[in-house]
CSV table of C-alpha atoms in Angstrom, one decimal:
chain,number,residue,atom,x,y,z
A,134,MET,CA,-10.5,22.5,45.8
A,135,ILE,CA,-13.0,25.4,46.3
A,136,SER,CA,-16.1,24.8,44.2
A,137,ILE,CA,-18.0,27.6,42.6
A,138,ALA,CA,-21.4,26.9,41.0
A,139,LEU,CA,-23.1,28.9,38.2
A,140,ALA,CA,-26.8,29.3,38.8
A,141,GLY,CA,-29.7,31.2,37.2
A,142,LYS,CA,-32.5,30.8,34.7
A,143,PRO,CA,-31.9,29.3,31.3
A,144,ASN,CA,-30.3,31.4,28.6
A,145,ALA,CA,-28.9,34.0,31.0
A,146,GLY,CA,-25.3,33.2,29.8
A,147,LYS,CA,-24.1,30.6,32.3
A,148,SER,CA,-22.6,28.3,29.7
A,149,THR,CA,-20.9,31.2,27.9
A,150,PHE,CA,-19.5,32.3,31.3
A,151,TYR,CA,-18.3,28.8,32.0
A,152,THR,CA,-16.7,28.5,28.5
A,153,ALA,CA,-14.9,31.8,28.9
A,154,ALA,CA,-13.7,31.0,32.4
A,155,THR,CA,-12.5,27.5,31.7
A,156,MET,CA,-11.9,27.5,27.9
A,157,ALA,CA,-13.7,24.1,27.8
A,158,ASP,CA,-15.9,23.1,24.9
A,159,VAL,CA,-19.6,23.1,26.0
A,160,ASP,CA,-22.9,23.5,24.3
A,161,VAL,CA,-23.9,27.2,24.1
A,162,GLY,CA,-27.3,27.9,22.6
A,163,ASN,CA,-30.1,30.5,22.5
A,164,TYR,CA,-32.8,28.1,24.0
A,165,PRO,CA,-33.7,26.8,27.4
A,166,PHE,CA,-31.8,23.8,28.9
A,167,THR,CA,-28.8,24.0,26.6
A,168,THR,CA,-27.0,22.4,29.6
A,169,ILE,CA,-28.5,19.1,30.6
A,170,ASP,CA,-25.7,17.3,32.5
A,171,PRO,CA,-23.6,19.4,34.8
A,172,ASN,CA,-20.3,20.6,33.3
A,173,ARG,CA,-17.3,20.5,35.7
A,174,GLY,CA,-14.1,22.3,34.9
A,175,VAL,CA,-11.2,24.2,36.4
A,176,THR,CA,-11.0,28.0,36.4
A,177,HIS,CA,-8.8,30.3,38.4
A,178,VAL,CA,-9.0,33.2,40.8
A,179,ARG,CA,-6.3,35.9,40.4
A,180,THR,CA,-4.0,37.4,43.0
A,181,ASP,CA,-0.6,39.0,43.2
A,182,CYS,CA,2.2,36.5,43.1
A,183,PRO,CA,4.8,36.9,45.9
A,184,CYS,CA,7.5,36.9,43.1
A,185,LEU,CA,6.6,40.5,42.5
A,186,THR,CA,8.8,41.3,45.5
A,187,ARG,CA,11.9,39.6,44.0
A,188,ALA,CA,14.2,40.5,41.2
A,189,GLU,CA,12.8,37.8,38.8
A,190,ARG,CA,9.4,36.5,38.2
A,191,CYS,CA,8.8,32.9,39.3
A,192,GLY,CA,8.1,31.4,35.9
A,193,ASP,CA,5.3,29.1,37.2
A,194,GLU,CA,2.8,28.3,34.5
A,195,ASP,CA,0.0,29.8,36.7
A,196,CYS,CA,2.0,33.1,37.1
A,197,HIS,CA,1.8,35.6,34.3
A,198,ASP,CA,4.4,38.2,35.1
A,199,GLY,CA,3.3,38.4,38.7
A,200,LYS,CA,-0.4,37.7,38.1
A,201,ARG,CA,-1.0,34.5,40.0
A,202,TYR,CA,-3.9,32.3,39.0
A,203,VAL,CA,-5.1,29.8,41.7
A,204,PRO,CA,-7.2,26.9,40.5
A,205,VAL,CA,-10.8,26.4,41.7
A,206,GLU,CA,-13.6,24.2,40.4
A,207,LEU,CA,-16.4,25.7,38.3
A,208,LEU,CA,-19.7,23.9,38.0
A,209,ASP,CA,-22.3,24.8,35.3
A,210,VAL,CA,-25.7,23.1,35.7
A,211,ALA,CA,-29.1,23.2,34.1
A,212,GLY,CA,-31.0,26.4,34.3
A,213,LEU,CA,-33.7,27.0,36.9
A,214,VAL,CA,-37.3,27.9,36.1
A,215,PRO,CA,-40.0,29.0,38.5
A,216,GLY,CA,-41.2,26.0,40.5
A,217,ALA,CA,-37.8,24.1,40.2
A,218,ALA,CA,-38.1,23.0,43.9
A,219,GLU,CA,-41.3,21.2,43.0
A,220,GLY,CA,-39.6,19.5,40.1
A,221,ARG,CA,-40.3,21.8,37.2
A,222,GLY,CA,-37.8,21.8,34.3
A,223,LEU,CA,-34.7,20.1,35.5
A,224,GLY,CA,-35.1,21.7,38.9
A,225,ASN,CA,-34.3,18.8,41.3
A,226,GLN,CA,-31.4,17.7,39.1
A,227,PHE,CA,-30.1,21.3,39.2
A,228,LEU,CA,-30.5,21.8,42.9
A,229,ASP,CA,-28.9,18.4,43.7
A,230,ALA,CA,-25.9,19.4,41.7
A,231,LEU,CA,-25.4,22.5,43.9
A,232,THR,CA,-24.9,20.4,47.1
A,233,ASP,CA,-21.1,20.6,47.2
A,234,ALA,CA,-20.7,24.2,46.0
A,235,ASP,CA,-19.0,26.5,48.4
A,236,VAL,CA,-20.4,29.7,46.8
A,237,ILE,CA,-22.7,30.5,43.9
A,238,LEU,CA,-22.4,32.9,41.0
A,239,GLN,CA,-26.0,33.7,40.0
A,240,VAL,CA,-25.9,34.8,36.4
A,241,VAL,CA,-28.6,37.3,35.7
A,242,ASP,CA,-29.6,38.6,32.2
A,243,ALA,CA,-29.0,42.3,33.0
A,244,ALA,CA,-30.2,43.2,29.5
A,245,GLY,CA,-33.7,41.9,30.3
A,246,ALA,CA,-33.7,40.0,27.0
A,247,THR,CA,-35.1,36.8,28.4
A,248,ASN,CA,-38.2,36.2,30.4
A,249,ALA,CA,-38.6,34.2,33.6
A,250,GLU,CA,-38.6,30.9,31.7
A,251,GLY,CA,-35.4,31.9,29.8
A,252,GLU,CA,-37.2,32.5,26.5
A,253,PRO,CA,-35.9,35.3,24.3
A,254,VAL,CA,-37.7,38.7,24.4
A,255,GLU,CA,-36.8,42.2,23.3
A,256,VAL,CA,-33.9,43.9,25.2
A,257,GLY,CA,-35.3,45.6,28.2
A,258,GLU,CA,-38.7,43.9,28.1
A,259,TYR,CA,-38.1,41.8,31.2
A,260,ASP,CA,-37.1,43.2,34.6
A,261,PRO,CA,-33.8,41.5,35.7
A,262,VAL,CA,-34.4,42.6,39.3
A,263,GLU,CA,-37.2,40.0,39.4
A,264,GLU,CA,-34.4,37.4,39.3
A,265,VAL,CA,-32.5,38.7,42.3
A,266,ASP,CA,-34.2,36.5,44.9
A,267,PHE,CA,-35.1,33.7,42.5
A,268,VAL,CA,-32.3,31.3,43.1
A,269,GLU,CA,-32.4,31.8,46.8
A,270,ALA,CA,-36.1,31.2,47.0
A,271,GLU,CA,-35.8,27.9,44.9
A,272,MET,CA,-32.9,26.7,47.0
A,273,ASP,CA,-34.7,27.5,50.3
A,274,ALA,CA,-37.8,25.7,49.2
A,275,TRP,CA,-35.8,22.7,48.0
A,276,LEU,CA,-34.0,22.4,51.3
A,277,ALA,CA,-37.1,22.9,53.3
A,278,GLY,CA,-38.7,20.1,51.3
A,279,ILE,CA,-35.7,17.8,52.1
A,280,LEU,CA,-36.1,18.6,55.8
A,281,GLU,CA,-39.9,17.9,55.7
A,282,HIS,CA,-39.3,14.6,53.8
A,283,ASN,CA,-36.8,13.4,56.4
A,284,TRP,CA,-38.5,14.9,59.5
A,285,GLU,CA,-40.3,11.7,60.4
A,286,SER,CA,-37.0,10.0,61.0
A,287,VAL,CA,-35.9,12.9,63.3
A,288,GLU,CA,-39.1,12.5,65.2
A,289,ARG,CA,-38.5,8.8,65.7
A,290,LYS,CA,-35.0,9.4,67.0
A,291,SER,CA,-36.4,11.9,69.5
A,292,ARG,CA,-38.0,9.1,71.4
A,293,SER,CA,-34.6,7.8,72.5
A,294,PRO,CA,-33.3,9.0,75.9
A,295,GLU,CA,-29.9,9.8,74.2
A,296,PHE,CA,-31.5,12.0,71.5
A,297,ASP,CA,-29.7,15.3,70.7
A,298,LEU,CA,-31.6,17.5,68.3
A,299,GLU,CA,-28.5,19.5,67.2
A,300,GLU,CA,-26.7,16.2,66.4
A,301,ALA,CA,-29.7,14.9,64.5
A,302,LEU,CA,-30.0,18.0,62.4
A,303,THR,CA,-26.3,18.0,61.7
A,304,ASP,CA,-26.5,14.5,60.4
A,305,LEU,CA,-29.4,15.6,58.2
A,306,LEU,CA,-27.8,18.8,56.9
A,307,THR,CA,-24.2,17.7,56.2
A,308,GLY,CA,-25.4,16.2,52.9
A,309,PHE,CA,-26.1,19.8,51.9
A,310,GLY,CA,-22.6,21.0,52.7
A,311,ALA,CA,-23.3,22.2,56.2
A,312,SER,CA,-20.8,21.5,59.0
A,313,GLU,CA,-21.4,20.8,62.6
A,314,HIS,CA,-20.3,24.4,63.3
A,315,ASP,CA,-22.7,25.8,60.6
A,316,VAL,CA,-25.6,24.0,62.2
A,317,ALA,CA,-24.7,25.1,65.7
A,318,LEU,CA,-24.4,28.7,64.7
A,319,VAL,CA,-27.7,28.7,62.8
A,320,LEU,CA,-29.6,27.1,65.6
A,321,ARG,CA,-28.2,29.6,68.1
A,322,GLY,CA,-29.8,32.4,66.1
A,323,LEU,CA,-33.2,30.7,65.8
A,324,GLU,CA,-36.1,30.2,68.1
A,325,TYR,CA,-37.6,26.7,67.8
A,326,PRO,CA,-39.2,23.9,69.9
A,327,ASP,CA,-36.9,21.5,71.7
A,328,ASP,CA,-39.3,18.7,70.6
A,329,PRO,CA,-39.1,18.1,66.8
A,330,ILE,CA,-42.7,16.8,66.9
A,331,GLN,CA,-43.7,20.4,67.7
A,332,TRP,CA,-41.8,21.9,64.8
A,333,SER,CA,-44.0,23.7,62.2
A,334,ASP,CA,-43.4,24.2,58.4
A,335,GLU,CA,-42.3,27.8,59.3
A,336,ASP,CA,-39.7,26.4,61.7
A,337,ARG,CA,-38.2,24.2,59.0
A,338,GLU,CA,-38.4,26.9,56.4
A,339,ALA,CA,-36.5,29.3,58.7
A,340,LEU,CA,-33.8,26.7,59.3
A,341,ALA,CA,-33.5,25.9,55.6
A,342,ALA,CA,-33.1,29.6,54.7
A,343,ASP,CA,-30.5,30.3,57.3
A,344,ILE,CA,-28.5,27.2,56.5
A,345,ARG,CA,-28.6,28.0,52.8
A,346,ALA,CA,-27.5,31.6,53.4
A,347,ARG,CA,-24.5,30.4,55.5
A,348,THR,CA,-23.4,27.5,53.3
A,349,LYS,CA,-24.3,28.8,49.8
A,350,PRO,CA,-23.6,32.6,49.6
A,351,ILE,CA,-24.4,34.3,46.3
A,352,VAL,CA,-22.7,36.8,44.1
A,353,LEU,CA,-24.9,38.4,41.3
A,354,VAL,CA,-23.3,38.4,37.9
A,355,ALA,CA,-25.1,41.1,35.9
A,356,ASN,CA,-24.3,39.5,32.5
A,357,LYS,CA,-24.9,41.0,29.1
A,358,ALA,CA,-23.9,44.4,30.7
A,359,ASP,CA,-22.6,45.4,27.2
A,360,ILE,CA,-26.2,45.5,25.8
A,361,ALA,CA,-28.1,46.2,29.0
A,362,PRO,CA,-30.0,49.4,29.6
A,363,PRO,CA,-27.8,51.3,32.1
A,364,GLU,CA,-30.7,51.7,34.5
A,365,ASN,CA,-30.9,47.9,34.8
A,366,VAL,CA,-27.3,47.6,35.9
A,367,GLU,CA,-27.8,50.4,38.4
A,368,ARG,CA,-31.0,48.9,39.9
A,369,LEU,CA,-29.2,45.5,40.3
A,370,ARG,CA,-26.4,47.3,42.1
A,371,GLU,CA,-28.9,48.7,44.6
A,372,THR,CA,-29.9,45.2,45.8
A,373,ASP,CA,-28.6,43.7,49.0
A,374,LYS,CA,-26.2,41.3,47.2
A,375,PRO,CA,-22.7,41.9,45.7
A,376,VAL,CA,-23.1,42.6,42.0
A,377,ILE,CA,-20.5,42.4,39.3
A,378,PRO,CA,-21.5,43.7,35.8
A,379,ALA,CA,-20.1,41.4,33.2
A,380,THR,CA,-19.9,40.5,29.5
A,381,ALA,CA,-19.2,36.8,29.3
A,382,ASP,CA,-19.3,37.1,25.5
A,383,GLY,CA,-16.7,39.8,25.6
A,384,GLU,CA,-14.4,37.7,27.9
A,385,LEU,CA,-14.8,34.7,25.6
A,386,ALA,CA,-13.9,36.8,22.6
A,387,LEU,CA,-10.8,38.1,24.3
A,388,ARG,CA,-9.6,34.7,25.5
A,389,ARG,CA,-9.9,33.3,22.0
A,390,ALA,CA,-8.2,36.3,20.5
A,391,ALA,CA,-5.3,35.9,23.0
A,392,GLU,CA,-5.1,32.2,22.2
A,393,ALA,CA,-4.8,33.2,18.5
A,394,GLY,CA,-2.0,35.6,19.3
A,395,VAL,CA,-3.8,38.7,18.1
A,396,VAL,CA,-4.2,40.4,21.5
A,397,ASP,CA,-2.2,40.6,24.7
A,398,TYR,CA,-4.6,39.9,27.5
A,399,ASP,CA,-4.7,38.1,30.8
A,400,PRO,CA,-8.0,37.3,32.5
A,401,GLY,CA,-8.9,40.1,34.9
A,402,ASP,CA,-7.0,42.8,33.0
A,403,GLU,CA,-8.8,46.1,32.7
A,404,ASP,CA,-7.6,46.5,29.1
A,405,PHE,CA,-5.8,44.7,26.3
A,406,GLU,CA,-3.3,45.4,23.5
A,407,VAL,CA,-3.8,44.4,19.9
A,408,VAL,CA,-0.6,42.6,18.8
A,409,GLY,CA,-1.7,40.9,15.6
A,410,ASP,CA,-3.6,41.5,12.4
A,411,LEU,CA,-7.3,42.0,12.6
A,412,SER,CA,-10.1,42.3,10.1
A,413,ASP,CA,-12.2,45.5,10.2
A,414,GLN,CA,-15.0,43.5,11.7
A,415,GLN,CA,-12.8,42.0,14.4
A,416,ALA,CA,-11.3,45.4,15.2
A,417,THR,CA,-14.7,47.0,15.6
A,418,GLY,CA,-15.9,44.1,17.9
A,419,LEU,CA,-12.8,44.4,20.1
A,420,GLU,CA,-13.1,48.2,20.4
A,421,GLN,CA,-16.7,47.7,21.6
A,422,ILE,CA,-15.4,45.3,24.2
A,423,ARG,CA,-12.8,47.8,25.2
A,424,GLU,CA,-15.5,50.4,25.8
A,425,VAL,CA,-17.4,48.1,28.1
A,426,MET,CA,-14.2,47.2,30.0
A,427,GLY,CA,-13.4,50.9,30.5
A,428,GLU,CA,-16.8,51.4,32.0
A,429,PHE,CA,-16.8,48.4,34.4
A,430,GLY,CA,-13.1,47.9,35.0
A,431,GLY,CA,-12.9,44.7,32.9
A,432,THR,CA,-15.2,42.1,31.4
A,433,GLY,CA,-16.4,41.1,34.9
A,434,VAL,CA,-15.8,37.3,34.6
A,435,GLN,CA,-12.5,37.3,36.6
A,436,GLN,CA,-13.9,39.9,38.9
A,437,ALA,CA,-16.9,37.8,39.7
A,438,LEU,CA,-14.7,34.7,40.4
A,439,ASN,CA,-12.5,36.8,42.7
A,440,GLU,CA,-15.5,38.4,44.5
A,441,ALA,CA,-16.8,34.9,45.2
A,442,VAL,CA,-13.6,33.5,46.7
A,443,TYR,CA,-11.7,36.5,48.1
A,444,GLY,CA,-14.8,38.6,48.9
A,445,LEU,CA,-17.8,36.4,50.0
A,446,LEU,CA,-15.8,33.4,51.2
A,447,ASP,CA,-13.0,35.7,52.6
A,448,LEU,CA,-10.2,33.3,51.7
A,449,ILE,CA,-6.5,34.1,51.5
A,450,THR,CA,-3.7,32.6,49.4
A,451,ALA,CA,-0.7,31.0,51.0
A,452,PHE,CA,2.4,29.6,49.2
A,453,PRO,CA,4.2,26.6,50.9
A,454,VAL,CA,7.9,26.1,50.1
A,455,GLN,CA,10.7,23.8,51.2
A,456,ASN,CA,13.6,26.2,50.8
A,457,GLU,CA,12.8,29.5,52.7
A,458,SER,CA,15.6,31.5,51.1
A,459,LYS,CA,15.0,30.5,47.4
A,460,TRP,CA,11.3,29.9,47.8
A,461,THR,CA,11.5,26.6,46.0
A,462,ASP,CA,10.2,23.0,46.4
A,463,GLY,CA,12.5,20.0,46.5
A,464,GLN,CA,13.0,20.1,42.7
A,465,GLY,CA,14.0,23.7,42.6
A,466,ASN,CA,10.7,25.0,41.3
A,467,VAL,CA,10.0,28.6,42.6
A,468,LEU,CA,6.6,29.1,44.3
A,469,PRO,CA,5.1,25.9,42.8
A,470,ASP,CA,2.0,25.8,44.9
A,471,ALA,CA,-0.7,28.1,46.1
A,472,PHE,CA,-3.5,27.2,48.5
A,473,LEU,CA,-6.7,28.9,49.4
A,474,LEU,CA,-7.4,29.1,53.2
A,475,PRO,CA,-10.0,30.7,55.4
A,476,ARG,CA,-8.9,34.0,56.8
A,477,GLY,CA,-7.6,33.4,60.3
A,478,SER,CA,-5.8,30.2,59.4
A,479,GLY,CA,-2.4,29.4,60.8
A,480,PRO,CA,0.7,27.6,59.6
A,481,LYS,CA,-0.6,24.2,60.9
A,482,ASP,CA,-3.8,24.7,58.9
A,483,LEU,CA,-1.7,25.2,55.8
A,484,ALA,CA,0.3,22.1,56.7
A,485,TYR,CA,-2.9,20.0,56.8
A,486,THR,CA,-4.1,21.6,53.5
A,487,VAL,CA,-0.9,20.5,51.8
A,488,HIS,CA,-1.2,16.9,53.2
A,489,THR,CA,-2.6,15.2,56.2
A,490,ASP,CA,0.7,13.5,57.1
A,491,ILE,CA,2.5,16.9,57.0
A,492,GLY,CA,-0.1,18.3,59.4
A,493,ASP,CA,0.1,15.3,61.7
A,494,GLY,CA,3.9,15.7,61.8
A,495,TYR,CA,3.9,19.5,62.1
A,496,LEU,CA,6.8,20.9,64.2
A,497,HIS,CA,7.0,24.5,63.3
A,498,ALA,CA,6.9,27.0,60.4
A,499,VAL,CA,9.1,29.8,58.9
A,500,ASP,CA,7.8,33.0,57.4
A,501,ALA,CA,10.0,33.0,54.2
A,502,LYS,CA,9.4,36.7,53.5
A,503,ALA,CA,10.5,37.8,56.9
A,504,ASP,CA,13.0,34.9,57.3
A,505,ARG,CA,11.8,34.2,60.8
A,506,ARG,CA,10.2,31.3,62.7
A,507,ILE,CA,6.5,31.8,63.5
A,508,GLY,CA,4.2,30.3,66.1
A,509,GLU,CA,1.4,27.9,65.5
A,510,ASP,CA,-1.1,30.6,66.5
A,511,THR,CA,0.2,33.1,63.9
A,512,GLU,CA,-2.6,34.2,61.5
A,513,LEU,CA,-1.5,33.9,57.9
A,514,GLU,CA,-2.0,36.8,55.5
A,515,GLU,CA,-2.7,37.0,51.8
A,516,GLY,CA,0.5,36.2,49.8
A,517,ASP,CA,2.5,34.6,52.7
A,518,VAL,CA,5.3,32.3,51.7
A,519,ILE,CA,5.7,29.6,54.4
A,520,LYS,CA,8.1,26.8,55.0
A,521,ILE,CA,6.5,24.0,57.0
A,522,VAL,CA,8.9,21.9,59.1
A,523,SER,CA,7.3,18.4,59.7
A,524,THR,CA,8.4,14.9,60.6
A,525,ALA,CA,6.6,13.8,57.4
A,526,LYS,CA,8.6,13.8,54.2
């Protein structure tokens, strides 16, 4: 399962975002380090379900009238403070927890209502643009520290006639989520000494920064956009990162209202419909949320998740089936599964994603939408419905 991590300073709204996205019970408080132990939960990215092309919707529990929700892991960890890489706050604990994340949502207090340490200040008093490079800098310093701490072992290995620097660095960096391919590509773009004994701190820092950028891309979530000075949001949008304005509080209110049956709302919708009785106070609050959604095209929570997975990671959704005409599995369930794959993946990659045995026994595949057999080198596209023919059952 794809793993998304929430990062940022304390009190920026990470735990509220997490609760809104997962509807799990977590501590939410207006003080630093509300989150101590990492919270792990399941949220979803949203895409169009292939059932939209058929006469009837599929009825899957993750399909809401053609809005398909694909599960991903969401991780909420302790907030970062300046100097986290040196162990300040819960820094090392936080950074260790990010190791397995595929992509990071950096939650920024766009309202400028908390300082660098996450302590409350007046709205607009702190400049949120100061936070933009904060998580990157701490992660880069942390990874450079890991490299430095383990560099002596690399130097010892270099005395062996069979020593391979790329192999040694791959062994060292796979614990950070880097693959052999990642390390090879990064090293290809760097200038560095062949002898690890000649490496400087600057060489290790450059390697750390490039590996982090490749394995932990970042989307900025401009949270508290509903109370933020407009110029704060615009200045954040002018940075070099993808930025999604959001109100995690607004999303949480809508999800709870939907659970209570007073509004008709699906995560990622640009608007909602009131279908139940509301108090005057509730009605006023929801109308304020509606105004923010009208300005930003939604609450931003689902948009941020989608930008991370379908934007930065550039993944696609494929739907494996056993019956290519009815689009069902062996039990007659219509479009029961949805898998996220890297763009450029083929049917055999999908087979291995479903199960290793199915991949090992792969024979051929059928494009169920076009009702035709496709080759192993066919690149799958978003929303493809594929039958895998395999010797494995």
